[in-house]
Coordinates of C-alpha atoms and ligand atoms in Angstrom, one line a residue:
M1 CA 40.2 66.1 14.9
T2 CA 41.0 64.9 11.4
A3 CA 44.1 66.3 9.7
A4 CA 41.8 66.9 6.7
N5 CA 40.0 69.8 8.8
P6 CA 41.2 73.1 7.1
F7 CA 40.6 74.9 10.5
H8 CA 43.3 72.7 12.1
D9 CA 45.3 72.1 9.0
P10 CA 47.7 75.1 8.1
V11 CA 49.0 72.8 5.2
R12 CA 46.0 73.5 3.0
F13 CA 46.9 77.2 3.0
E14 CA 50.6 76.5 2.3
R15 CA 50.4 74.2 -0.5
R16 CA 53.1 74.4 -2.8
V17 CA 52.4 74.4 -6.7
P18 CA 54.3 71.8 -8.5
P19 CA 56.1 73.0 -11.9
C20 CA 53.9 73.2 -14.7
T21 CA 52.4 74.9 -17.7
L22 CA 49.1 76.8 -18.0
V23 CA 47.5 76.8 -21.4
I24 CA 45.0 79.4 -21.8
F25 CA 42.8 79.2 -25.0
G26 CA 41.1 82.6 -25.3
A27 CA 44.2 84.4 -24.4
N28 CA 43.4 87.7 -26.2
G29 CA 40.1 87.8 -24.3
D30 CA 38.7 89.8 -21.3
L31 CA 39.0 87.0 -18.8
T32 CA 42.5 86.5 -19.3
K33 CA 43.4 90.2 -19.1
R34 CA 41.0 91.2 -16.4
K35 CA 41.5 88.3 -14.1
L36 CA 43.5 85.4 -15.1
V37 CA 47.0 87.1 -15.6
P38 CA 46.7 89.6 -12.8
A39 CA 45.7 86.6 -10.4
L40 CA 48.6 84.7 -11.5
F41 CA 51.0 87.9 -11.0
R42 CA 49.6 88.3 -7.5
L43 CA 50.3 84.8 -6.9
A44 CA 53.9 85.3 -7.9
Y45 CA 54.1 88.4 -5.9
D46 CA 53.1 86.1 -2.7
R47 CA 56.0 83.7 -3.6
R48 CA 53.2 81.1 -4.2
L49 CA 54.5 80.0 -7.6
P50 CA 57.3 77.7 -8.5
A51 CA 60.0 79.3 -10.6
G52 CA 59.6 77.7 -14.0
L53 CA 55.8 78.2 -14.0
S54 CA 54.9 78.9 -17.5
V55 CA 51.9 80.2 -19.7
I56 CA 51.4 79.6 -23.0
G57 CA 48.3 81.9 -24.5
N58 CA 46.4 80.8 -27.5
S59 CA 44.1 82.9 -29.7
R60 CA 43.8 83.4 -33.3
T61 CA 45.4 86.8 -33.6
A62 CA 49.1 86.8 -34.7
M63 CA 51.2 88.0 -32.1
S64 CA 55.0 87.3 -30.8
D65 CA 55.7 86.4 -27.5
D66 CA 57.1 89.9 -26.9
D67 CA 53.7 91.4 -27.9
F68 CA 51.9 88.9 -25.5
R69 CA 53.9 90.1 -22.9
E70 CA 53.3 93.7 -23.6
K71 CA 49.7 93.3 -23.9
M72 CA 49.6 91.4 -20.6
R73 CA 51.6 93.9 -19.0
E74 CA 49.3 96.5 -19.8
S75 CA 46.1 94.8 -18.3
T76 CA 47.9 93.6 -15.4
Q77 CA 49.0 97.2 -14.5
K78 CA 45.6 98.4 -15.1
F79 CA 43.9 95.4 -13.4
L80 CA 46.0 94.8 -10.3
E81 CA 44.0 96.7 -7.7
D82 CA 45.7 96.6 -4.4
T83 CA 49.0 95.2 -5.1
P84 CA 51.9 97.1 -6.1
F85 CA 53.1 96.6 -9.8
D86 CA 56.8 95.3 -9.0
E87 CA 58.9 95.7 -12.3
N88 CA 61.6 93.4 -11.5
L89 CA 58.8 90.6 -10.4
W90 CA 57.1 91.2 -13.8
R91 CA 60.5 90.9 -15.8
D92 CA 60.9 87.4 -14.1
F93 CA 57.0 86.6 -14.4
A94 CA 57.0 87.6 -18.2
A95 CA 59.7 85.6 -19.1
G96 CA 57.4 82.6 -18.4
L97 CA 54.8 83.9 -20.7
F98 CA 54.8 82.6 -24.3
Y99 CA 52.3 82.8 -27.2
V100 CA 51.0 80.3 -29.9
A101 CA 48.4 81.5 -32.5
G102 CA 46.2 79.2 -34.0
D103 CA 42.7 78.6 -34.8
M104 CA 41.2 76.1 -32.5
N105 CA 39.4 74.1 -35.5
D106 CA 42.7 73.5 -36.8
P107 CA 44.6 70.3 -35.5
A108 CA 47.9 72.4 -36.4
C109 CA 47.1 74.6 -33.3
Y110 CA 47.3 71.7 -31.0
N111 CA 50.3 70.5 -32.6
A112 CA 52.3 73.7 -32.1
I113 CA 50.9 73.8 -28.4
R114 CA 52.2 70.3 -27.6
A115 CA 55.6 71.2 -29.4
K116 CA 55.6 74.2 -27.1
L117 CA 54.9 72.0 -24.0
G118 CA 57.9 69.9 -24.8
E119 CA 60.0 72.8 -25.2
L120 CA 59.0 74.4 -22.0
E121 CA 59.5 70.9 -20.2
T122 CA 63.2 71.2 -21.1
S123 CA 63.8 74.8 -20.8
R124 CA 62.0 75.9 -17.9
Q125 CA 61.7 72.5 -16.2
T126 CA 57.9 72.6 -16.1
G127 CA 58.0 68.6 -15.1
G128 CA 55.4 67.7 -18.1
N129 CA 52.4 68.8 -15.8
A130 CA 49.9 71.0 -17.9
L131 CA 46.6 72.7 -16.9
F132 CA 44.4 73.8 -19.8
Y133 CA 42.1 76.8 -19.1
L134 CA 39.0 77.1 -21.6
S135 CA 38.7 80.9 -21.5
T136 CA 37.0 81.2 -24.9
Q137 CA 33.6 81.4 -26.3
P138 CA 31.7 78.6 -25.2
S139 CA 31.0 77.6 -28.8
H140 CA 34.7 76.6 -29.3
Y141 CA 34.7 74.4 -26.1
A142 CA 33.8 71.2 -28.0
A143 CA 36.6 71.8 -30.6
A144 CA 39.2 72.8 -28.0
I145 CA 38.6 69.8 -25.9
A146 CA 38.8 67.4 -28.9
G147 CA 41.5 68.9 -30.4
I148 CA 43.7 68.4 -27.0
G149 CA 42.8 64.9 -26.9
A150 CA 43.4 64.1 -30.7
A151 CA 47.1 65.7 -30.0
G152 CA 47.7 63.4 -27.4
M153 CA 47.8 66.0 -24.7
A154 CA 45.0 65.3 -22.1
Q155 CA 46.6 62.0 -20.6
A156 CA 49.6 62.5 -18.7
E157 CA 52.7 60.0 -18.3
D158 CA 53.5 58.2 -15.1
G159 CA 53.7 60.8 -12.1
R160 CA 52.7 63.9 -14.1
W161 CA 49.2 65.4 -14.6
R162 CA 47.1 67.0 -17.1
R163 CA 43.8 69.0 -15.8
I164 CA 41.6 71.1 -17.5
I165 CA 39.5 74.2 -16.0
V166 CA 36.4 74.6 -17.8
E167 CA 34.7 78.5 -17.6
K168 CA 30.6 78.9 -17.4
P169 CA 28.6 78.8 -19.1
F170 CA 28.2 74.9 -18.9
G171 CA 25.7 74.8 -21.5
H172 CA 22.8 77.0 -22.4
D173 CA 20.4 74.7 -20.8
L174 CA 20.2 71.2 -19.2
D175 CA 20.5 69.3 -22.8
S176 CA 23.4 71.3 -24.0
A177 CA 25.1 71.1 -20.3
R178 CA 24.8 67.1 -20.9
E179 CA 26.2 67.3 -24.4
L180 CA 29.4 69.4 -23.1
E181 CA 29.6 66.7 -20.5
Q182 CA 29.9 63.9 -23.1
E183 CA 32.6 65.9 -25.2
I184 CA 34.8 66.6 -22.1
H185 CA 34.4 62.7 -20.9
K186 CA 35.7 61.5 -24.2
V187 CA 39.1 63.2 -23.4
F188 CA 39.7 63.9 -19.8
R189 CA 39.3 61.7 -16.6
E190 CA 36.4 63.4 -14.3
D191 CA 39.0 63.8 -11.7
D192 CA 40.9 66.2 -14.0
V193 CA 38.0 68.4 -14.9
Y194 CA 37.7 71.5 -13.0
R195 CA 34.4 73.4 -13.8
I196 CA 35.1 77.1 -12.3
D197 CA 32.4 79.1 -10.5
H198 CA 34.2 82.1 -9.3
Y199 CA 31.6 82.9 -6.7
L200 CA 32.9 79.9 -4.8
G201 CA 36.3 81.3 -4.7
K202 CA 35.3 84.3 -3.2
E203 CA 36.7 84.7 0.5
T204 CA 33.3 85.7 1.9
V205 CA 31.5 82.6 0.2
Q206 CA 34.2 80.3 1.6
N207 CA 33.7 82.1 5.2
I208 CA 29.9 81.1 5.1
L209 CA 31.4 77.3 5.7
A210 CA 33.7 78.5 8.4
F211 CA 31.0 80.7 9.9
R212 CA 28.5 77.8 9.9
F213 CA 30.6 74.9 10.7
A214 CA 33.3 76.1 13.1
N215 CA 30.8 77.9 15.2
G216 CA 28.4 76.1 17.8
I217 CA 26.0 78.9 18.3
F218 CA 24.4 79.6 14.8
E219 CA 23.9 76.0 13.4
P220 CA 21.0 75.1 15.7
L221 CA 19.2 78.1 14.5
W222 CA 19.9 77.3 10.9
N223 CA 16.6 75.8 9.9
R224 CA 12.8 76.1 9.4
R225 CA 11.9 76.8 12.9
Y226 CA 13.8 79.8 13.3
V227 CA 14.8 81.2 10.0
N228 CA 11.8 83.0 8.5
H229 CA 13.0 83.5 4.9
V230 CA 16.4 84.4 3.3
Q231 CA 17.3 87.1 0.6
I232 CA 20.1 86.4 -1.8
T233 CA 21.0 89.8 -3.5
A234 CA 23.6 90.2 -6.5
A235 CA 23.1 93.8 -7.7
E236 CA 25.5 95.3 -10.2
S237 CA 25.1 98.8 -11.3
I238 CA 27.0 98.2 -14.6
G239 CA 25.4 97.7 -17.6
V240 CA 26.7 95.0 -20.2
E241 CA 29.8 96.5 -20.6
G242 CA 30.3 95.5 -24.3
R243 CA 29.0 92.1 -24.0
G244 CA 25.6 92.8 -25.3
S245 CA 25.8 90.1 -28.0
Y246 CA 26.7 87.3 -25.5
Y247 CA 24.4 88.6 -22.9
Q248 CA 21.3 89.2 -25.2
E249 CA 21.5 85.3 -25.4
A250 CA 22.2 84.8 -21.9
G251 CA 20.3 87.1 -19.4
A252 CA 20.4 87.3 -15.9
L253 CA 18.7 84.1 -14.7
R254 CA 21.4 82.1 -16.9
D255 CA 24.4 84.3 -16.4
M256 CA 24.2 84.7 -12.6
I257 CA 21.5 82.7 -11.1
Q258 CA 21.8 79.5 -12.6
N259 CA 25.4 79.2 -11.4
H260 CA 26.7 81.9 -8.9
L261 CA 23.7 82.2 -6.9
L262 CA 22.4 78.7 -6.6
Q263 CA 26.1 77.9 -5.6
V264 CA 25.7 80.7 -2.9
M265 CA 22.4 79.4 -1.7
A266 CA 23.6 75.8 -1.5
T267 CA 26.5 76.9 0.6
V268 CA 24.1 78.6 2.9
T269 CA 21.7 75.7 3.1
M270 CA 23.9 72.6 2.6
E271 CA 24.2 70.0 5.5
P272 CA 27.7 69.9 7.3
P273 CA 29.8 67.4 5.6
A274 CA 31.5 65.1 8.1
V275 CA 35.0 66.4 6.9
F276 CA 36.2 69.1 4.8
E277 CA 37.7 67.5 1.8
P278 CA 36.8 67.8 -1.9
T279 CA 34.3 64.8 -2.1
A280 CA 32.3 65.1 1.1
V281 CA 31.8 69.1 0.7
R282 CA 30.7 68.7 -3.2
N283 CA 28.4 65.9 -2.3
E284 CA 26.4 68.0 0.5
R285 CA 26.5 70.9 -2.2
A286 CA 24.9 68.4 -4.7
K287 CA 22.5 67.2 -2.6
L288 CA 21.1 70.5 -1.6
L289 CA 21.2 71.6 -5.4
Q290 CA 19.2 68.4 -6.0
S291 CA 16.7 69.4 -3.3
I292 CA 15.4 72.6 -5.0
H293 CA 12.2 72.5 -5.6
I294 CA 11.3 71.9 -9.5
M295 CA 8.6 74.4 -10.3
K296 CA 5.5 73.4 -12.3
P297 CA 4.6 75.7 -15.3
D298 CA 1.9 77.3 -12.9
E299 CA 4.3 78.1 -10.1
V300 CA 6.4 79.8 -12.3
E301 CA 4.1 82.8 -12.7
A302 CA 3.8 83.5 -9.0
N303 CA 7.6 82.7 -8.1
T304 CA 9.5 84.6 -10.7
V305 CA 10.0 88.0 -12.0
P306 CA 11.9 89.1 -15.2
G307 CA 13.2 92.5 -15.6
Q308 CA 14.9 94.5 -18.5
Y309 CA 16.5 98.0 -17.7
G310 CA 15.5 100.9 -19.9
E311 CA 16.9 104.4 -19.9
G312 CA 17.5 106.1 -16.5
R313 CA 19.2 108.8 -14.8
V314 CA 22.3 108.2 -12.2
G315 CA 24.2 110.9 -10.8
G316 CA 23.2 113.4 -13.4
Q317 CA 23.9 111.4 -16.2
T318 CA 21.5 109.6 -18.5
L319 CA 22.0 105.9 -19.0
P320 CA 20.9 104.1 -22.0
G321 CA 18.4 101.2 -21.7
F322 CA 19.5 97.6 -22.4
R323 CA 18.2 97.7 -26.2
Q324 CA 20.1 100.9 -26.8
E325 CA 23.3 99.0 -26.0
E326 CA 25.9 98.0 -28.6
G327 CA 25.1 94.5 -30.2
V328 CA 21.4 94.2 -28.6
S329 CA 18.4 94.5 -30.9
A330 CA 15.5 96.9 -30.4
D331 CA 13.1 94.4 -29.5
A332 CA 15.5 92.2 -27.3
Q333 CA 13.3 89.9 -24.6
T334 CA 16.4 89.3 -22.5
D335 CA 16.1 89.3 -18.8
T336 CA 18.6 91.8 -17.3
Y337 CA 17.1 91.2 -13.8
A338 CA 15.7 88.0 -12.4
A339 CA 13.9 87.9 -9.0
I340 CA 12.8 84.0 -8.2
T341 CA 11.3 82.5 -4.9
F342 CA 13.0 79.2 -4.3
F343 CA 12.0 76.6 -2.0
V344 CA 14.3 73.7 -0.7
D345 CA 12.2 70.4 -0.5
N346 CA 14.0 68.9 2.6
W347 CA 13.5 68.5 6.3
R348 CA 15.7 71.5 7.2
W349 CA 14.2 74.2 4.8
A350 CA 10.7 73.0 3.8
G351 CA 8.5 75.8 3.4
V352 CA 11.2 78.5 3.9
P353 CA 11.3 81.1 0.9
F354 CA 14.7 81.7 -0.6
Y355 CA 14.4 85.1 -2.5
V356 CA 17.1 85.2 -4.9
R357 CA 17.5 88.2 -7.2
S358 CA 20.1 89.7 -9.5
G359 CA 20.2 92.5 -12.0
K360 CA 22.6 94.9 -14.3
R361 CA 22.0 98.7 -13.9
L362 CA 20.8 98.4 -10.2
A363 CA 21.1 101.1 -7.7
K364 CA 24.4 100.1 -6.4
R365 CA 26.9 97.0 -6.7
V366 CA 26.2 94.6 -3.7
T367 CA 25.9 91.3 -3.0
D368 CA 24.8 89.8 0.3
I369 CA 22.6 87.1 2.0
A370 CA 20.2 88.1 4.6
I371 CA 18.8 85.7 6.6
Q372 CA 15.7 86.7 8.5
F373 CA 14.7 85.2 11.8
N374 CA 11.2 84.7 13.3
T375 CA 10.1 87.4 15.7
A376 CA 9.8 86.4 19.1
P377 CA 6.8 84.5 20.0
H378 CA 5.4 86.7 22.5
A379 CA 5.9 90.7 22.4
I380 CA 5.9 91.8 26.0
F381 CA 7.0 95.3 25.1
S382 CA 4.6 97.6 23.5
S383 CA 7.4 99.2 21.0
Q384 CA 8.3 95.3 20.0
S385 CA 6.0 94.9 17.0
A386 CA 7.0 93.7 13.7
D387 CA 7.0 97.4 12.2
T388 CA 9.2 99.0 14.5
A389 CA 11.9 97.4 12.2
P390 CA 12.4 98.9 8.8
F391 CA 12.6 95.1 7.8
A392 CA 10.2 92.3 8.5
G393 CA 11.7 91.5 11.9
P394 CA 14.1 92.1 14.4
N395 CA 16.8 89.6 14.0
L396 CA 18.4 89.6 10.5
L397 CA 21.9 88.3 10.0
V398 CA 23.5 89.7 7.0
L399 CA 26.6 87.9 5.3
R400 CA 28.0 90.6 3.2
V401 CA 29.8 89.0 0.2
Q402 CA 31.0 92.4 -1.8
P403 CA 31.9 95.3 -1.7
E404 CA 32.2 95.7 2.1
E405 CA 33.0 92.3 3.3
G406 CA 31.7 91.2 6.5
I407 CA 29.0 89.9 8.8
S408 CA 26.4 91.8 10.9
L409 CA 23.7 90.7 13.4
R410 CA 20.8 92.7 14.0
F411 CA 18.7 92.9 17.1
L412 CA 16.6 95.1 19.2
S413 CA 17.9 97.1 22.2
K414 CA 16.6 99.4 24.6
L415 CA 16.8 103.0 23.7
P416 CA 18.5 105.0 26.6
G417 CA 16.2 107.1 28.8
S418 CA 13.2 106.3 30.7
G419 CA 10.5 103.9 29.5
M420 CA 11.0 100.8 27.3
K421 CA 11.5 102.2 23.9
L422 CA 13.4 99.7 21.5
R423 CA 15.5 100.3 18.4
P424 CA 17.2 97.8 16.2
V425 CA 21.0 97.8 16.5
S426 CA 23.7 95.7 15.0
M427 CA 27.0 93.9 15.9
D428 CA 29.3 94.0 13.2
F429 CA 32.3 91.9 11.8
K430 CA 34.4 93.7 8.9
Y431 CA 37.3 91.7 7.1
G432 CA 39.3 94.6 6.4
S433 CA 39.5 96.1 9.9
S434 CA 39.4 92.4 11.7
F435 CA 42.4 90.9 9.8
G436 CA 44.2 94.0 8.0
V437 CA 45.4 91.7 5.3
R438 CA 44.3 91.7 1.6
S439 CA 41.8 89.0 0.7
P440 CA 42.9 86.9 -2.6
A441 CA 40.8 87.3 -5.4
A442 CA 38.6 84.5 -6.3
Y443 CA 40.7 83.7 -9.4
E444 CA 43.9 83.4 -7.1
T445 CA 42.4 80.9 -4.8
L446 CA 40.8 78.9 -7.5
L447 CA 43.7 78.9 -10.0
L448 CA 46.2 78.2 -6.8
D449 CA 43.6 75.1 -6.1
A450 CA 43.5 73.7 -9.5
L451 CA 47.3 74.0 -9.9
T452 CA 47.5 71.9 -6.7
G453 CA 44.7 69.4 -7.5
D454 CA 42.2 70.6 -5.0
A455 CA 38.6 70.8 -6.4
T456 CA 36.7 71.4 -3.3
L457 CA 35.6 74.7 -4.5
Y458 CA 35.2 73.6 -8.1
T459 CA 31.5 72.9 -9.1
R460 CA 30.8 69.1 -10.6
Q461 CA 28.8 67.9 -13.3
D462 CA 26.1 66.8 -11.0
M463 CA 25.5 70.1 -9.4
V464 CA 25.5 71.9 -12.9
E465 CA 22.5 69.7 -14.0
A466 CA 20.8 70.1 -10.6
S467 CA 21.0 73.6 -11.1
W468 CA 19.8 73.6 -14.5
Q469 CA 16.9 71.5 -13.4
A470 CA 15.8 74.2 -11.1
V471 CA 15.9 76.9 -13.7
Q472 CA 14.9 75.1 -16.8
P473 CA 11.1 75.1 -16.1
I474 CA 11.7 78.9 -15.7
L475 CA 13.3 79.2 -19.1
N476 CA 10.7 76.9 -20.8
V477 CA 7.9 79.3 -19.5
W478 CA 9.7 82.8 -20.0
Q479 CA 10.9 81.8 -23.7
N480 CA 7.2 81.2 -24.4
R481 CA 6.3 84.6 -23.1
K482 CA 6.3 88.3 -24.7
F483 CA 7.1 90.5 -21.9
D484 CA 6.3 94.2 -21.6
F485 CA 10.2 95.3 -21.2
P486 CA 11.9 97.5 -20.3
N487 CA 10.2 97.4 -16.8
Y488 CA 12.6 99.1 -14.4
A489 CA 14.8 102.4 -14.9
A490 CA 18.6 102.0 -15.0
G491 CA 19.8 103.0 -11.6
S492 CA 16.7 101.7 -9.7
W493 CA 16.1 98.6 -7.7
G494 CA 14.4 96.5 -10.3
P495 CA 10.7 96.1 -11.2
K496 CA 7.7 96.8 -9.0
A497 CA 6.5 93.0 -9.8
S498 CA 9.5 91.9 -7.7
D499 CA 8.4 93.7 -4.7
D500 CA 4.9 92.4 -5.6
M501 CA 6.1 88.8 -5.4
L502 CA 7.7 89.3 -1.8
A503 CA 4.4 91.2 -0.6
R504 CA 2.2 88.2 -1.6
R505 CA 4.1 86.4 1.3
G506 CA 4.1 89.5 3.6
H507 CA 8.0 90.2 3.1
V508 CA 9.8 93.1 1.8
W509 CA 13.0 93.3 -0.1
R510 CA 15.8 94.7 2.1
T511 CA 17.6 97.7 0.5
P512 CA 21.3 96.8 1.3
Ligands
BG6_1 C1 30.0 86.7 -14.5 C2 29.0 87.3 -15.4 O1 30.1 85.3 -14.4 O2 29.9 87.3 -13.0 C3 28.8 88.6 -15.2 O3 28.9 86.7 -16.6 C4 28.9 89.5 -13.9 O4 27.9 89.2 -16.1 C5 30.0 88.9 -12.9 O5 29.3 90.7 -13.9 C6 29.8 89.2 -11.8 O6 31.3 88.8 -10.9 P1 31.6 89.7 -9.7 O7 32.9 88.8 -9.2 O8 31.9 91.0 -10.3 O9 30.4 89.7 -8.6

C-alpha cells in the first residue's frame, strides 16, 4: 500500500496551510461574497488556517479596509449556512482582510497590490507566499494575468510560492480557451495554475472515486456488458438570478455541461488511477474526456436538445420566461436547458449512451447520476418484465450529488404474501445520517487544496480542451439554427424533445 493513497493516508486530510496572502480580483463580486469569504471563514472556524492568513481584495470600487470588512461580514453572515457566526472569531478573521482599489487595466493597481503584499509579509508574517484568485469577469483575465506578471508578482523567490486560481469559464469556445492558455503561460508555470471547477470539490463527486476504487464489488460491473445507460442530471429551480446578460451569451451547454457535468461524467467513467496522486488522477480524467465521441454535424440533430423556459406557474406564483428576465433580449436564442447524448469511444463504454441534462427553472433542484444496469438475461418470474418498474430496468444505482447527498441501489424484491409478485425496493446510504458531520462546501475543499499545493481536484488545460472539443460541434450547429423558443414552461422538467431523444433508444428520463 502506498503512502500516497488517501484512504490510508490521514495526512491528506490534516494538511497545514502555510502562511500566505490570498489576492482576490473581483472582490466586490458575487462569488467572493457568496462563496469565497464564507468558505475561508469556515476554514478558520475549523482551525484550518494559519494565524497570519491574509486576504487582499481588489475591485474598482473605492472602499477602505473597514468598508470591505463590513461588506464581507454582512455577506458571510448571510451565506454561512450551517456554521454558527462566531463574533470573536470574525474579529480575528476580519483583521486579516485588506482592500486595494484599482482598475485592472492600470499598472498602478498591481504596484499597489505588490506594495501591500510586501507590507503584510512583515506585519502579518505571510512568508511571501501568495495565491491570486481571478474571480472577475472573464474579459479581464488577460489583463489581470499580464498585470501580475509585469509587476513581478508571479515568480517567487527561493522557498516561497506564487499560484493562481482561474475561475470558469475557461474561454467561450475551443479557440478562446487556447488563447487564454497562452496568456496564462506567458506569466505562470503550469504547476502554479489552478483551474477551478467547483463540482470536483463537492464531497459527493469526490466520493464517486471512493465508491468505485475503494470497493471491490462495483467495478466489475462498471462497463458496457452490465451498464445499459447512464443519466446525469443537474436541474436547477432558480432562474438566471440577475446574471441575465452573462447567461444570455453563455447558455446551459457552456455554463454547466462543458465543464461541471463532463467532469462528473469523467469521474464516473475514468479508468482507475494506479495511485491517488494529482498527476495520476488527472491523467485518467483527461484520457476519458479525450475519448468522448466527437459528433459530426448530422449526429448533433439526433443527440442534442436545446431548450429555453417560458413563463410558468410554480406554487401558485407566475414566473417570468427567460426572455422577460432583466438583461435578456426579447428574441434571445440562449439555451437555458440542454440535453445531450454522449458516447465514450473506448473499450469499457463503447455503445453505452450517457444522457446528460441541465437546465434552469426546472421542477426542482437536484443533481444526480443514475446508472441503469441491464435486466436479468432471462425472466423466470411472470411479474419480472421491464415494465414492472417505473424506469427501464430493476437495477438502478443512483449517486445523489445534491441536495440529499447519498447513494441508493434499487433491486426487485418479493412482495410479502402468497405468490411470486415482485416490487422494486432500495438500499440507501445517506451522508447526513451515516456520518453526522457537516460536509465541507466545495470552495472550502478547493481553497484548502490550492493553499496546500494539491491540484488533484483542479482541472487541467488538456481536460479543458477535450471538453471544448466534445461540445464545439454542438455549438457550431446550434449557433446557425433559429430555435422555436421558449419550448418548456418554468417549473416543468424541460422540453418534450428531450423525452423523445431518449425514447428513440427505448429509454425514459428518470424523475429524480
Ligand atoms: C455555476 C454556474 O458554475 O454553477 C451557475 O455558472 C450554476 O449558473 C452553478 O447555478 C451551480 O452550482 P451548484 O453548486 O449550485 O450546483
